[in-house]
mmCIF file of C-alpha atoms and ligand atoms in Angstrom:
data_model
loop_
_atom_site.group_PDB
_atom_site.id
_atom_site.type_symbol
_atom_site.label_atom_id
_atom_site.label_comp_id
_atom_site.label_asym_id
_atom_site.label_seq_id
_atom_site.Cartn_x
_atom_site.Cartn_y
_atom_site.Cartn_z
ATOM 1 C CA UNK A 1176 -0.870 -57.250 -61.044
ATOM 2 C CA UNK A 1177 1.803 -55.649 -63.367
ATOM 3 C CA UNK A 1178 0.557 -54.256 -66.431
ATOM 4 C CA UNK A 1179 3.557 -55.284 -68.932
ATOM 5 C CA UNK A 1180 4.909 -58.611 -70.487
ATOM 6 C CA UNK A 1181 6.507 -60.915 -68.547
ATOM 7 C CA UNK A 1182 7.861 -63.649 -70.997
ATOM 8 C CA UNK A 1183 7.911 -62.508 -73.856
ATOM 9 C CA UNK A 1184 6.916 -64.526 -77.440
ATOM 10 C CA UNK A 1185 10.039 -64.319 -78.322
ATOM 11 C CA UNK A 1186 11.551 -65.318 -75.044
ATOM 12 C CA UNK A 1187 8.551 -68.588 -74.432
ATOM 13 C CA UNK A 1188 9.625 -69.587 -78.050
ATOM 14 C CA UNK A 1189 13.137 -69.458 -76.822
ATOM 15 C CA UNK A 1190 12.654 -71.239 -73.598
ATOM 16 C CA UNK A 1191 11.855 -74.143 -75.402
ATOM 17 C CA UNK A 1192 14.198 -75.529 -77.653
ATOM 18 C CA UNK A 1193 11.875 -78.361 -78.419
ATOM 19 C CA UNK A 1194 8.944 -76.555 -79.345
ATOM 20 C CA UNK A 1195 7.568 -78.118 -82.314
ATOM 21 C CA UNK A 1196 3.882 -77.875 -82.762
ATOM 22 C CA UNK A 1197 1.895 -73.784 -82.215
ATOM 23 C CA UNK A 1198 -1.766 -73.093 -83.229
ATOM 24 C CA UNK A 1199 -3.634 -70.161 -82.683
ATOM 25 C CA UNK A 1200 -7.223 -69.972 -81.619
ATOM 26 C CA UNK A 1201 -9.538 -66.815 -80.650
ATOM 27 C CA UNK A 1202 -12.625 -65.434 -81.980
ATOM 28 C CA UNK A 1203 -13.555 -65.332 -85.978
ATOM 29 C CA UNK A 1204 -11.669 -61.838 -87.415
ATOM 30 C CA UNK A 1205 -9.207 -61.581 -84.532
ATOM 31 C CA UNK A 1206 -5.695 -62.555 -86.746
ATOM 32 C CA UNK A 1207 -5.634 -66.005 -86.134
ATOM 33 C CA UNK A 1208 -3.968 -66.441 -89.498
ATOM 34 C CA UNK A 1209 -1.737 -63.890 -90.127
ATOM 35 C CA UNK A 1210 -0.025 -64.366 -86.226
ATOM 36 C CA UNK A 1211 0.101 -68.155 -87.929
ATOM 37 C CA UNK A 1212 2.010 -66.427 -90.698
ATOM 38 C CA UNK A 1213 4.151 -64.362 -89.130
ATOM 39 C CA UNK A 1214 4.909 -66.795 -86.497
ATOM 40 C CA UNK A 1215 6.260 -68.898 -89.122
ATOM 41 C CA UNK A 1216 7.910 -66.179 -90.664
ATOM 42 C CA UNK A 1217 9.617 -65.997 -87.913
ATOM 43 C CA UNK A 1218 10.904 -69.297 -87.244
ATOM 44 C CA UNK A 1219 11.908 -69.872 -90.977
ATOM 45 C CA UNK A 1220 14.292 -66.853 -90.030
ATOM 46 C CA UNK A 1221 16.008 -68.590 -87.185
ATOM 47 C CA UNK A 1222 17.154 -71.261 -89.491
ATOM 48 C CA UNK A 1223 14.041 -73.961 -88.822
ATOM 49 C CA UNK A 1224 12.204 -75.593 -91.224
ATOM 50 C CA UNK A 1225 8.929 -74.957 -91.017
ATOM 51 C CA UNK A 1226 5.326 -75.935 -92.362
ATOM 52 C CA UNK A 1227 2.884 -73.680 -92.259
ATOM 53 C CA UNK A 1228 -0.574 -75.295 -92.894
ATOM 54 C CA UNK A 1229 -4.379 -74.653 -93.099
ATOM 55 C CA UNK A 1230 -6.890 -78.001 -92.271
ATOM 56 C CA UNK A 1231 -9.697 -74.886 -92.182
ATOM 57 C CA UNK A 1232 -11.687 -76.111 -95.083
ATOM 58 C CA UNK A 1233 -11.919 -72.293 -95.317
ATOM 59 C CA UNK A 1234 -8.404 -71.919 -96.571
ATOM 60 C CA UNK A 1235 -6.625 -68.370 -96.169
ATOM 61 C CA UNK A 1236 -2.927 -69.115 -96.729
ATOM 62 C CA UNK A 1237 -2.788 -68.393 -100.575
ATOM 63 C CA UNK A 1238 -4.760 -65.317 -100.257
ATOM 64 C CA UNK A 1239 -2.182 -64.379 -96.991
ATOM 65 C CA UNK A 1240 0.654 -65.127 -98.957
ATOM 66 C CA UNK A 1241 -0.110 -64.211 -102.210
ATOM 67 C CA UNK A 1242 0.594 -67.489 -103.531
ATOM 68 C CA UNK A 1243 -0.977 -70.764 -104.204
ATOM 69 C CA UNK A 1244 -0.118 -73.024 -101.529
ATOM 70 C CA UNK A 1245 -3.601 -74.950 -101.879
ATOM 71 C CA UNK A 1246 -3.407 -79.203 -102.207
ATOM 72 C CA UNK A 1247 0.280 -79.801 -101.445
ATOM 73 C CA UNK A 1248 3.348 -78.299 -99.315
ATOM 74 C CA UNK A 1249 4.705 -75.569 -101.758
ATOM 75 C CA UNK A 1250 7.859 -73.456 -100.977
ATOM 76 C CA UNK A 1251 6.808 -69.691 -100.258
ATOM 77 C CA UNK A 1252 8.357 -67.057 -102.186
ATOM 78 C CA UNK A 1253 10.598 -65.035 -100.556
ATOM 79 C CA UNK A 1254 10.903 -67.350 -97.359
ATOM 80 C CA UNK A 1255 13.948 -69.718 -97.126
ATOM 81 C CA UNK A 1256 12.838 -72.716 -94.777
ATOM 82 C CA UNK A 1257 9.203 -72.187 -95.372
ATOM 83 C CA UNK A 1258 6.581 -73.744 -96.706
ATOM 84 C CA UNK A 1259 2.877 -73.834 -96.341
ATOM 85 C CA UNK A 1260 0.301 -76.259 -97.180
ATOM 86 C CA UNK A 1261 -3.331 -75.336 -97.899
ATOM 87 C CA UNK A 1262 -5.099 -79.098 -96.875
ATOM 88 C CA UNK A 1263 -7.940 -80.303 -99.431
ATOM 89 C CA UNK A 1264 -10.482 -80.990 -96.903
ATOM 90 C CA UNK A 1265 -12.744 -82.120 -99.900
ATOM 91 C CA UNK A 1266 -10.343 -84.430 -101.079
ATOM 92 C CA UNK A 1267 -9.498 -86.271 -97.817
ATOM 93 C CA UNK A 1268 -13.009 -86.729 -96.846
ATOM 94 C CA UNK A 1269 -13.860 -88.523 -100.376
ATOM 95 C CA UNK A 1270 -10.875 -90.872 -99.074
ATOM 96 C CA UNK A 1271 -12.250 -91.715 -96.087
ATOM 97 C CA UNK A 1272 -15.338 -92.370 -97.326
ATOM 98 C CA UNK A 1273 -14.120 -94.386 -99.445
ATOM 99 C CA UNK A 1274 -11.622 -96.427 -96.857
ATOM 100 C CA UNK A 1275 -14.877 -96.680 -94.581
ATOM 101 C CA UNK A 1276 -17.362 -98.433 -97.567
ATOM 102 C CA UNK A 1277 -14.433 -101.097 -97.897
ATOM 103 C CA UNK A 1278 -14.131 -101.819 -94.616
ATOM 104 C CA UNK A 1279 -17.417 -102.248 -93.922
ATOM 105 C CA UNK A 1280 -18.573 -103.958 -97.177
ATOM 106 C CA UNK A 1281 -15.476 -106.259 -95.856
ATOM 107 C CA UNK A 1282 -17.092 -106.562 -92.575
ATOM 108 C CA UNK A 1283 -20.273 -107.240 -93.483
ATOM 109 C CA UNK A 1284 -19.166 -110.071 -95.941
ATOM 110 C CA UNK A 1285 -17.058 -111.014 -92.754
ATOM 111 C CA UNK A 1286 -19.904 -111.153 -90.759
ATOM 112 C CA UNK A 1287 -22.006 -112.779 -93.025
ATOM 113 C CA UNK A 1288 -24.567 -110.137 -93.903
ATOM 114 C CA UNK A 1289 -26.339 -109.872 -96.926
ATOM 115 C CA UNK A 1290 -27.077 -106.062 -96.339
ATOM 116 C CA UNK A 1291 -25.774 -103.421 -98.532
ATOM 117 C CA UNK A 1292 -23.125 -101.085 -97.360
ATOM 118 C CA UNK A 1293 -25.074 -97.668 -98.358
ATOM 119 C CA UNK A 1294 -26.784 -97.538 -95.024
ATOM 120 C CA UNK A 1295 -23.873 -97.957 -92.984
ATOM 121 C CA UNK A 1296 -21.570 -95.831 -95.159
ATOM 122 C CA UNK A 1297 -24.501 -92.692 -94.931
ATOM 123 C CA UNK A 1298 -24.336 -92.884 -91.402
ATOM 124 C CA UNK A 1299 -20.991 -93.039 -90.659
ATOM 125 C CA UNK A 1300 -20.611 -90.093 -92.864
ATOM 126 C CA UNK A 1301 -23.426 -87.688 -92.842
ATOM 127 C CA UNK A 1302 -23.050 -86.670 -89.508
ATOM 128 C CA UNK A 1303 -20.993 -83.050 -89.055
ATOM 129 C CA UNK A 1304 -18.980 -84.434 -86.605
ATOM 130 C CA UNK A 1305 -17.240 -86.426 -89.914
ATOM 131 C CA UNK A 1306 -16.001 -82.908 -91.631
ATOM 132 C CA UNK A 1307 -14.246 -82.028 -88.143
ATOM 133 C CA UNK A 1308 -12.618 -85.754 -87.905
ATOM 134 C CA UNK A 1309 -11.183 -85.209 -91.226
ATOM 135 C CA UNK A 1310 -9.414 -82.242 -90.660
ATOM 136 C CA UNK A 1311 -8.008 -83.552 -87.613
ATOM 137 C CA UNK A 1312 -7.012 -86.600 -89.389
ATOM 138 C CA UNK A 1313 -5.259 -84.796 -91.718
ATOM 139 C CA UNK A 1314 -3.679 -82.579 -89.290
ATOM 140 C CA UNK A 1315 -2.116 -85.488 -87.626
ATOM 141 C CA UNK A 1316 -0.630 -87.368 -90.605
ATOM 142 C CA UNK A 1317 1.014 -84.163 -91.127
ATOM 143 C CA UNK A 1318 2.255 -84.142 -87.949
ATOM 144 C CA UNK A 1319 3.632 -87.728 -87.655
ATOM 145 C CA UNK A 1320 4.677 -87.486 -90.910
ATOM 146 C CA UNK A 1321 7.557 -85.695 -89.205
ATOM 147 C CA UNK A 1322 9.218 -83.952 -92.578
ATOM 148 C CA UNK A 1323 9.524 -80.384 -91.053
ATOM 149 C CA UNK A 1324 11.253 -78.819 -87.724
ATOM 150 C CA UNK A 1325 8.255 -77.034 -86.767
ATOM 151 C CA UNK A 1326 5.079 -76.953 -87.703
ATOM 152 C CA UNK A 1327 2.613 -74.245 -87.654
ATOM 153 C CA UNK A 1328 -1.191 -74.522 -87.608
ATOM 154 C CA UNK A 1329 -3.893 -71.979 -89.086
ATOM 155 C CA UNK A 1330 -6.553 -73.847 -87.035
ATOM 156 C CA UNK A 1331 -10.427 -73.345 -87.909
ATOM 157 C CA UNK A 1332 -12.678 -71.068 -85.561
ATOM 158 C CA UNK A 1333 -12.752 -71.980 -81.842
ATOM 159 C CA UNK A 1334 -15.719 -74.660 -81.286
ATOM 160 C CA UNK A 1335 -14.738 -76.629 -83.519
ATOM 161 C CA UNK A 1336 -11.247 -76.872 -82.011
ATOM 162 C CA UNK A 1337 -12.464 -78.110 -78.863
ATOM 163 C CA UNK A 1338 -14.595 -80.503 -80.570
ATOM 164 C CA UNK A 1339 -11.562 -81.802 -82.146
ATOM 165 C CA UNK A 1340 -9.512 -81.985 -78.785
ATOM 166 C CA UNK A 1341 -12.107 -83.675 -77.191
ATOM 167 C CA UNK A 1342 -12.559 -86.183 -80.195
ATOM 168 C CA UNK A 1343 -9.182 -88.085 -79.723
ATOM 169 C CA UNK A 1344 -10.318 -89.033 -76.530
ATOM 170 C CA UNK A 1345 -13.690 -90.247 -77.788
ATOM 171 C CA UNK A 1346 -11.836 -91.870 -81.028
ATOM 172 C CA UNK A 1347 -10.421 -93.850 -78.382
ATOM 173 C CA UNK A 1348 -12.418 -95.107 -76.303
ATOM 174 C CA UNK A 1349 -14.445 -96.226 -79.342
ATOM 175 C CA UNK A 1350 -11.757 -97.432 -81.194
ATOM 176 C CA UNK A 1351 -11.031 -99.929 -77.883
ATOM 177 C CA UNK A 1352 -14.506 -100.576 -77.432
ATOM 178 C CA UNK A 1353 -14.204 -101.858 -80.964
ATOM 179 C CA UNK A 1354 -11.401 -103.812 -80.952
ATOM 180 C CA UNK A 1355 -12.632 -105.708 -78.071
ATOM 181 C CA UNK A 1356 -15.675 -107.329 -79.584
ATOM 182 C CA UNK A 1357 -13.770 -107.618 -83.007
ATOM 183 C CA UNK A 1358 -11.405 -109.926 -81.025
ATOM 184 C CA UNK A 1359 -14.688 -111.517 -79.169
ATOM 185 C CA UNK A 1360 -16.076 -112.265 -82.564
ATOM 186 C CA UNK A 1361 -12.715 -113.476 -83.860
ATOM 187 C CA UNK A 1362 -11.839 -115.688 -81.460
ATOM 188 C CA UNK A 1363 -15.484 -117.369 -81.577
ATOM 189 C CA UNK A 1364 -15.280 -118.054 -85.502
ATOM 190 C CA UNK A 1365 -11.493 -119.309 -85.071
ATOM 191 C CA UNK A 1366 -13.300 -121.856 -82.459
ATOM 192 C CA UNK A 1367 -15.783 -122.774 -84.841
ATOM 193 C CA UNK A 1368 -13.062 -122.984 -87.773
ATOM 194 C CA UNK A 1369 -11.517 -126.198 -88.092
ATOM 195 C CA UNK A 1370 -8.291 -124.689 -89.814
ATOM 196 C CA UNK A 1371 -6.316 -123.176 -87.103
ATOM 197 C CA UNK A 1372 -4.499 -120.618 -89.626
ATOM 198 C CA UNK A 1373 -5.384 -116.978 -88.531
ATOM 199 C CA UNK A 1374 -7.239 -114.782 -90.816
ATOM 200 C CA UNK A 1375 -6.447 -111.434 -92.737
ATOM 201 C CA UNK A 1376 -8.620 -109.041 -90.532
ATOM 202 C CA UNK A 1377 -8.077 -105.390 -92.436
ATOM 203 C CA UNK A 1378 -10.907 -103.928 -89.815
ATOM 204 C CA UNK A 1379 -9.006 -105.182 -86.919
ATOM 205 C CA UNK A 1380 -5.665 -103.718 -88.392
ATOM 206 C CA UNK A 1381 -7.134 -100.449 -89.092
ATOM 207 C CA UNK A 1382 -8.795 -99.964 -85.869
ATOM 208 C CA UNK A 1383 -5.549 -100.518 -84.224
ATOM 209 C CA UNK A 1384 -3.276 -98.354 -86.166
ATOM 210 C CA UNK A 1385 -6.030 -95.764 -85.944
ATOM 211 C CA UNK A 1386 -5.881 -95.792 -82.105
ATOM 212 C CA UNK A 1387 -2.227 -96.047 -82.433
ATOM 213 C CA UNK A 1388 -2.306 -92.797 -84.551
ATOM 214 C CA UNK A 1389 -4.227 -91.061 -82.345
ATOM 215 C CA UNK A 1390 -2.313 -92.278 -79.364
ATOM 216 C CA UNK A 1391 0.543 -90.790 -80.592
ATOM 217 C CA UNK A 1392 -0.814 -87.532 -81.438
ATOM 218 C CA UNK A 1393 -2.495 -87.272 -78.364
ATOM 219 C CA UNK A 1394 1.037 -87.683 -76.286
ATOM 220 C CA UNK A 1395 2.285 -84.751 -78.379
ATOM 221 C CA UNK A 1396 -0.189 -82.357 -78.240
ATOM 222 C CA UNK A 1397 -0.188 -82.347 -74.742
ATOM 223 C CA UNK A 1398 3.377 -82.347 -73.983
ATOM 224 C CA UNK A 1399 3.777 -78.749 -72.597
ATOM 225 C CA UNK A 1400 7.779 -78.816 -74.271
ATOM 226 C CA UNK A 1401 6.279 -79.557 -78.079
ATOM 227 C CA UNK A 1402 3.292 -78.067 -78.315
ATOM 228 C CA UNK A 1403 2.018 -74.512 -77.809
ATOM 229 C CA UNK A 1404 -1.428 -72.779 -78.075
ATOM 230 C CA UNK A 1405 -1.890 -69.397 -78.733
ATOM 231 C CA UNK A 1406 -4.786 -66.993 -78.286
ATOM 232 C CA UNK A 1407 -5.049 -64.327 -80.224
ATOM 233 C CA UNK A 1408 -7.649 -61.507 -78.514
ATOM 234 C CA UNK A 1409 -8.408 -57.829 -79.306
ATOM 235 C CA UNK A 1410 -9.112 -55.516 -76.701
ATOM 236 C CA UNK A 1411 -12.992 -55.877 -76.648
ATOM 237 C CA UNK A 1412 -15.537 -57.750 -74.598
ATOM 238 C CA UNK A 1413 -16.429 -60.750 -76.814
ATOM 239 C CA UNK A 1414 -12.887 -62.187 -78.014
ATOM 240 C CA UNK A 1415 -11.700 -61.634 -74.392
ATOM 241 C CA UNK A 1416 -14.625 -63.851 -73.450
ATOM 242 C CA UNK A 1417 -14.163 -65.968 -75.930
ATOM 243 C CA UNK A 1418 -10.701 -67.136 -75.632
ATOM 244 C CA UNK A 1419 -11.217 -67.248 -71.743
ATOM 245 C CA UNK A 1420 -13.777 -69.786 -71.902
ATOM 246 C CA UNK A 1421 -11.217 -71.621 -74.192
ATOM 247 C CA UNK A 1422 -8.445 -71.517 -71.794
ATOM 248 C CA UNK A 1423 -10.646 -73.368 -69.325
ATOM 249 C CA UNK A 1424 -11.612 -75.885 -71.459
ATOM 250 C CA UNK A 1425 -7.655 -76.473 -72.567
ATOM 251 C CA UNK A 1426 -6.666 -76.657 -69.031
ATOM 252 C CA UNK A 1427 -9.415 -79.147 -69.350
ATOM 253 C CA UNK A 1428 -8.269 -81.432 -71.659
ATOM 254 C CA UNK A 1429 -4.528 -81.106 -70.837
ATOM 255 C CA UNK A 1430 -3.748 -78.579 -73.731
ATOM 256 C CA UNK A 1431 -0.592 -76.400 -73.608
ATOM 257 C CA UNK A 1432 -1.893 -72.732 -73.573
ATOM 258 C CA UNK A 1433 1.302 -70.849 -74.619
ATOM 259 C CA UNK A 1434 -0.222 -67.503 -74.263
ATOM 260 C CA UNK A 1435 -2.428 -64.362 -74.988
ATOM 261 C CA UNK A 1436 -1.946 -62.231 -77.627
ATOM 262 C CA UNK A 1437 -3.772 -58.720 -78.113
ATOM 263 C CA UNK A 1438 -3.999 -57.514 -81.391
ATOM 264 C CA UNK A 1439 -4.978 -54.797 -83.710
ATOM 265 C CA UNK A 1440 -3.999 -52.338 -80.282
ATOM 266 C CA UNK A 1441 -4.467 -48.824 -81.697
ATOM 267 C CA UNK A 1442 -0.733 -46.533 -81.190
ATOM 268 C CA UNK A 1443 -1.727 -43.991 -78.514
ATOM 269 C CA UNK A 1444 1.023 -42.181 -80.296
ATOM 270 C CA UNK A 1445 -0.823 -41.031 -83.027
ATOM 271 C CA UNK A 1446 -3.719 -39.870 -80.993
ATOM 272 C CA UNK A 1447 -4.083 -36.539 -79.518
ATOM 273 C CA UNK A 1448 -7.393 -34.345 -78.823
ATOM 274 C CA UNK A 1449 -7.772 -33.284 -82.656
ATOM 275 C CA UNK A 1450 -7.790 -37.139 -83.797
ATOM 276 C CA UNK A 1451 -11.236 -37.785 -84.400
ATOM 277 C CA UNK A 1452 -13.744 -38.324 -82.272
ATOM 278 C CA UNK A 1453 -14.738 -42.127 -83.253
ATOM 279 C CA UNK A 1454 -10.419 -42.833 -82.772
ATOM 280 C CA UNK A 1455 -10.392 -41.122 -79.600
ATOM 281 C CA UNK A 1456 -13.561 -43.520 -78.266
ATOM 282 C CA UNK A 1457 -11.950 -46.582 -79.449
ATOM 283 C CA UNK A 1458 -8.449 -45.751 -77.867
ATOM 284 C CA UNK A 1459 -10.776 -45.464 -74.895
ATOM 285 C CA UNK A 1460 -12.315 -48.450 -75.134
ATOM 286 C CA UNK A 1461 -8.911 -50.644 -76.126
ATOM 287 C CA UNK A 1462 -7.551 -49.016 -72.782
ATOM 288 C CA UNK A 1463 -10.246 -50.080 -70.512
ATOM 289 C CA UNK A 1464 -10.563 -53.532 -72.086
ATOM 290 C CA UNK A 1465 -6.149 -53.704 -71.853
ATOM 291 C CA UNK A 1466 -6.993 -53.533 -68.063
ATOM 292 C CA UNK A 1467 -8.989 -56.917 -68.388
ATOM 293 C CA UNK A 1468 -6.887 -58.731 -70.178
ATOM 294 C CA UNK A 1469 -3.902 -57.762 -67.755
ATOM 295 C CA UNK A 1470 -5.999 -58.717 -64.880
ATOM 296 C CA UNK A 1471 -6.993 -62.394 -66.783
ATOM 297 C CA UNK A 1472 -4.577 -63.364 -68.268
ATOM 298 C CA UNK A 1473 -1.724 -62.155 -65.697
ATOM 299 C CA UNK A 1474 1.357 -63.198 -66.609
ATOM 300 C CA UNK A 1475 0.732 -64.910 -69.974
ATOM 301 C CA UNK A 1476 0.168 -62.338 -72.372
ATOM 302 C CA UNK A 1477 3.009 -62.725 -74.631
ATOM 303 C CA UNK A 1478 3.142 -60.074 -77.384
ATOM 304 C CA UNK A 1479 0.803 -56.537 -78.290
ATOM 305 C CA UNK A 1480 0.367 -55.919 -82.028
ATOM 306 C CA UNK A 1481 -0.489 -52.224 -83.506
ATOM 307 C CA UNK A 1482 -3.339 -52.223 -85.651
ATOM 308 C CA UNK A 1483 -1.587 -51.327 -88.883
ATOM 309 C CA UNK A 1484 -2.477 -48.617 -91.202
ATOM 310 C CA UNK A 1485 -3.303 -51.774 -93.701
ATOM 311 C CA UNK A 1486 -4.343 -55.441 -93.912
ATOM 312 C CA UNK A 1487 -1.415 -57.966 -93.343
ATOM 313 C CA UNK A 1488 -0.413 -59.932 -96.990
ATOM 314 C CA UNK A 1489 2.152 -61.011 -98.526
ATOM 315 C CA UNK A 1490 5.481 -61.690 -96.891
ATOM 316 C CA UNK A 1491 6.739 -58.031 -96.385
ATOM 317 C CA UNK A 1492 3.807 -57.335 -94.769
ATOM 318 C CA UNK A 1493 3.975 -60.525 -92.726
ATOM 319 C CA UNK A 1494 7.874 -60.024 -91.872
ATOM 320 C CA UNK A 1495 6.823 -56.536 -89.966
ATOM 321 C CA UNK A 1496 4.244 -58.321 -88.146
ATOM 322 C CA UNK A 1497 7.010 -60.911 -86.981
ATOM 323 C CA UNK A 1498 9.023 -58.222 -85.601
ATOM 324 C CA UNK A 1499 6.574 -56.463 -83.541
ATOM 325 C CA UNK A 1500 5.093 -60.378 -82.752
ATOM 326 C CA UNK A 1501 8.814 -61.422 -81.786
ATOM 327 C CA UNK A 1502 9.961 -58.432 -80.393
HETATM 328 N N1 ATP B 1882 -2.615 -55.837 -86.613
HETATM 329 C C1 ATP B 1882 -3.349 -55.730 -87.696
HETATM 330 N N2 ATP B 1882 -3.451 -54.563 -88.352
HETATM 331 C C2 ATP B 1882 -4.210 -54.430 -89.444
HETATM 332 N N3 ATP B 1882 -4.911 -55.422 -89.987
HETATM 333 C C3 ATP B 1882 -4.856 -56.623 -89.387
HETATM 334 C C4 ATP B 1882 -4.084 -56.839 -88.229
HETATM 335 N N4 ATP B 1882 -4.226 -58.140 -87.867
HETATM 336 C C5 ATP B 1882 -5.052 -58.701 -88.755
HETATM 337 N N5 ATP B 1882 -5.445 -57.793 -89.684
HETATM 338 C C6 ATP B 1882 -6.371 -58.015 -90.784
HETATM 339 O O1 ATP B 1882 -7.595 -58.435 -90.202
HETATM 340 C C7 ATP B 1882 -8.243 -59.398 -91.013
HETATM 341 C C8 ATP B 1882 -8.496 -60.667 -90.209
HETATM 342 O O2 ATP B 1882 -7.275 -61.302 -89.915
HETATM 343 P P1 ATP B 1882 -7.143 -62.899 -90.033
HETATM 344 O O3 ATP B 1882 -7.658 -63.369 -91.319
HETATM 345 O O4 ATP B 1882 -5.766 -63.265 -89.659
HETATM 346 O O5 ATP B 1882 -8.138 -63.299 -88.871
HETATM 347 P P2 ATP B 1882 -8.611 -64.789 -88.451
HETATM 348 O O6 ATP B 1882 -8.720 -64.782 -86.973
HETATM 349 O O7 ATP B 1882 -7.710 -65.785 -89.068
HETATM 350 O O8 ATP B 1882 -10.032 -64.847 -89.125
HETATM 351 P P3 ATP B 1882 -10.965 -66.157 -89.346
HETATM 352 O O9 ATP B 1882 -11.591 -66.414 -88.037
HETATM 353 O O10 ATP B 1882 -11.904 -65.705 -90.391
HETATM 354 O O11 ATP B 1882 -10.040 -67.258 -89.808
HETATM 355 C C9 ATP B 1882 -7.337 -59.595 -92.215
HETATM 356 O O12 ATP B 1882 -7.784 -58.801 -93.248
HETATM 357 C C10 ATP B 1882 -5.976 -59.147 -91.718
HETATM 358 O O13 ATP B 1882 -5.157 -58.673 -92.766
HETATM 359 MG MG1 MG B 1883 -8.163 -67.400 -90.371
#
């Protein structure tokens, strides 16, 4: 086991010309969002254009950038080719809510039933899973929306990721499951019909663009040359723990796992026997816990980040981080 990088960030990033979608996950606090930040940084500095966005209903762009980037792309200051994109969660789950009550008050007129569509609409949207499903939704019309060379993700906190992954398989096995007793049902009222003329069916035609949709972002976000995730780690038991439990379940579902990065690694440097006694034990610690991650994740860390003397924000702040990140 070597104790040094192997492929670099900057050198994974570089090995694949096609790379077009990175997220980062890792425990809550770790730096998720500013490596998001920099990385873009980054990449708007190579000449790409590049979307930085936030589905986290729990945005922190603005705040990281010092700008407000909340409800639609806006151009950051200070960054050529970038632009970032706070996503209203609220606002996209009012519109599904919405697109749901028609379909089903459509469907239930279809069908025939004199029910009202307040049940069905409650309990197709009061369950948590719905929140989740809309920021995933939202993060894949961005994506197929295809306006930007690269796009990169400030994704929420690490369960709810996985939920997510594993939902666009569940989205479509339901969706199919659906579509084939919509067609059982429609082909038994075109029997009974005596016009032979085929009907408008907007369920039928949303189910299957749906499943197209997620189809299609499924392909990409497992296709090892477009897409990339990132975990971000300190050197401490629980976010090493956490992001190896996420690994597994990426391998899992097929995921691209791009790599490990340790963050917030205090300069040895700077510490001698007079440092004080609380720096000294962490420096300690960090170098203990740097032998676990070398031994884990062998091979794939990609980039060690100093713990700075300050928070990351704004863009200056966010450019230094890119050049230790892509170093
Ligand atoms: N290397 C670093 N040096 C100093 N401060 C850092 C460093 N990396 C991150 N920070 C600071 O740590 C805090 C947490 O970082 P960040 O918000 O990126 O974490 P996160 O993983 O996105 O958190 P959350 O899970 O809440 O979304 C921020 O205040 C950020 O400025
Ligand atoms: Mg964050």
């Amino acid at each position: 086991m070597a104790k040094n990088i192997e492929t670099s960030m900057k050198a994974f990033v570089a090995d694949r010309q096609r790379l077009r979608y990175i997220f980062f996950g890792g425990k809550g606090g770790v730096g998720k969002t500013v490596m998001a930040g920099a990385t873009a940084t980054w990449l708007a500095r190579q000449g790409r254009r590049v979307m930085l966005a936030s589905t986290n209903p729990v945005h922190s762009l603005s705040g990281l950038l010092d700008q407000n980037v909340f409800g639609k792309p806006t151009a950051v200051e200070g960054v050529p080719n970038l632009w970032a994109y706070e996503i209203d969660t609220k606002d996209t789950i009012e519109r599904s809510k919405q697109e749901i009550r028609d379909k089903i008050q459509w469907f239930l007129k279809f069908a025939d039933i004199s029910t009202k569509a307040d049940e069905f609409v409650e309990s197709a949207t009061m369950n948590p899973a719905f929140e989740e499903s809309a920021m995933f939704e939202n993060m894949i019309d961005l994506m197929l929306r295809d306006e930007y060379d690269m796009y990169v993700f400030d994704t929420a906190p690490t369960a709810n990721a996985r939920r997510l992954l594993g939902m666009s398989k569940v989205y479509s096995l339901w969706v199919n499951k659906m579509l084939k007793s919509r067609e059982e049902a429609r082909s038994l009222r075109e029997l009974l019909s005596f016009t032979k003329k085929k009907e408008a069916d907007p369920l039928m035609d949303y189910l299957v663009s749906f499943r197209d949709r997620m189809g299609k972002a499924q392909k990409l976000l497992t296709d090892p040359s477009l897409t990339a995730f990132f975990f971000v780690t300190l050197a401490e038991a629980l976010p090493i723990a956490v992001i190896t439990r996420f690994i597994g379940w990426f391998h899992d579902f097929g995921i691209p796992v791009g790599g490990v990065i340790v963050n917030m690694l205090i300069d040895k440097s700077q510490v001698n026997e007079k440092s004080p006694e609380f720096v000294r034990n962490r420096v300690e610690m960090q170098a203990r816990y740097m032998d676990d991650v070398w031994e884990k994740f062998n091979g794939n860390v990609r980039s060690i980040i100093p713990l700075y003397e300050n928070e990351v924000r704004g863009v200056d702040m966010l450019s230094r981080m890119a050049n230790s990140l892509f170093v």
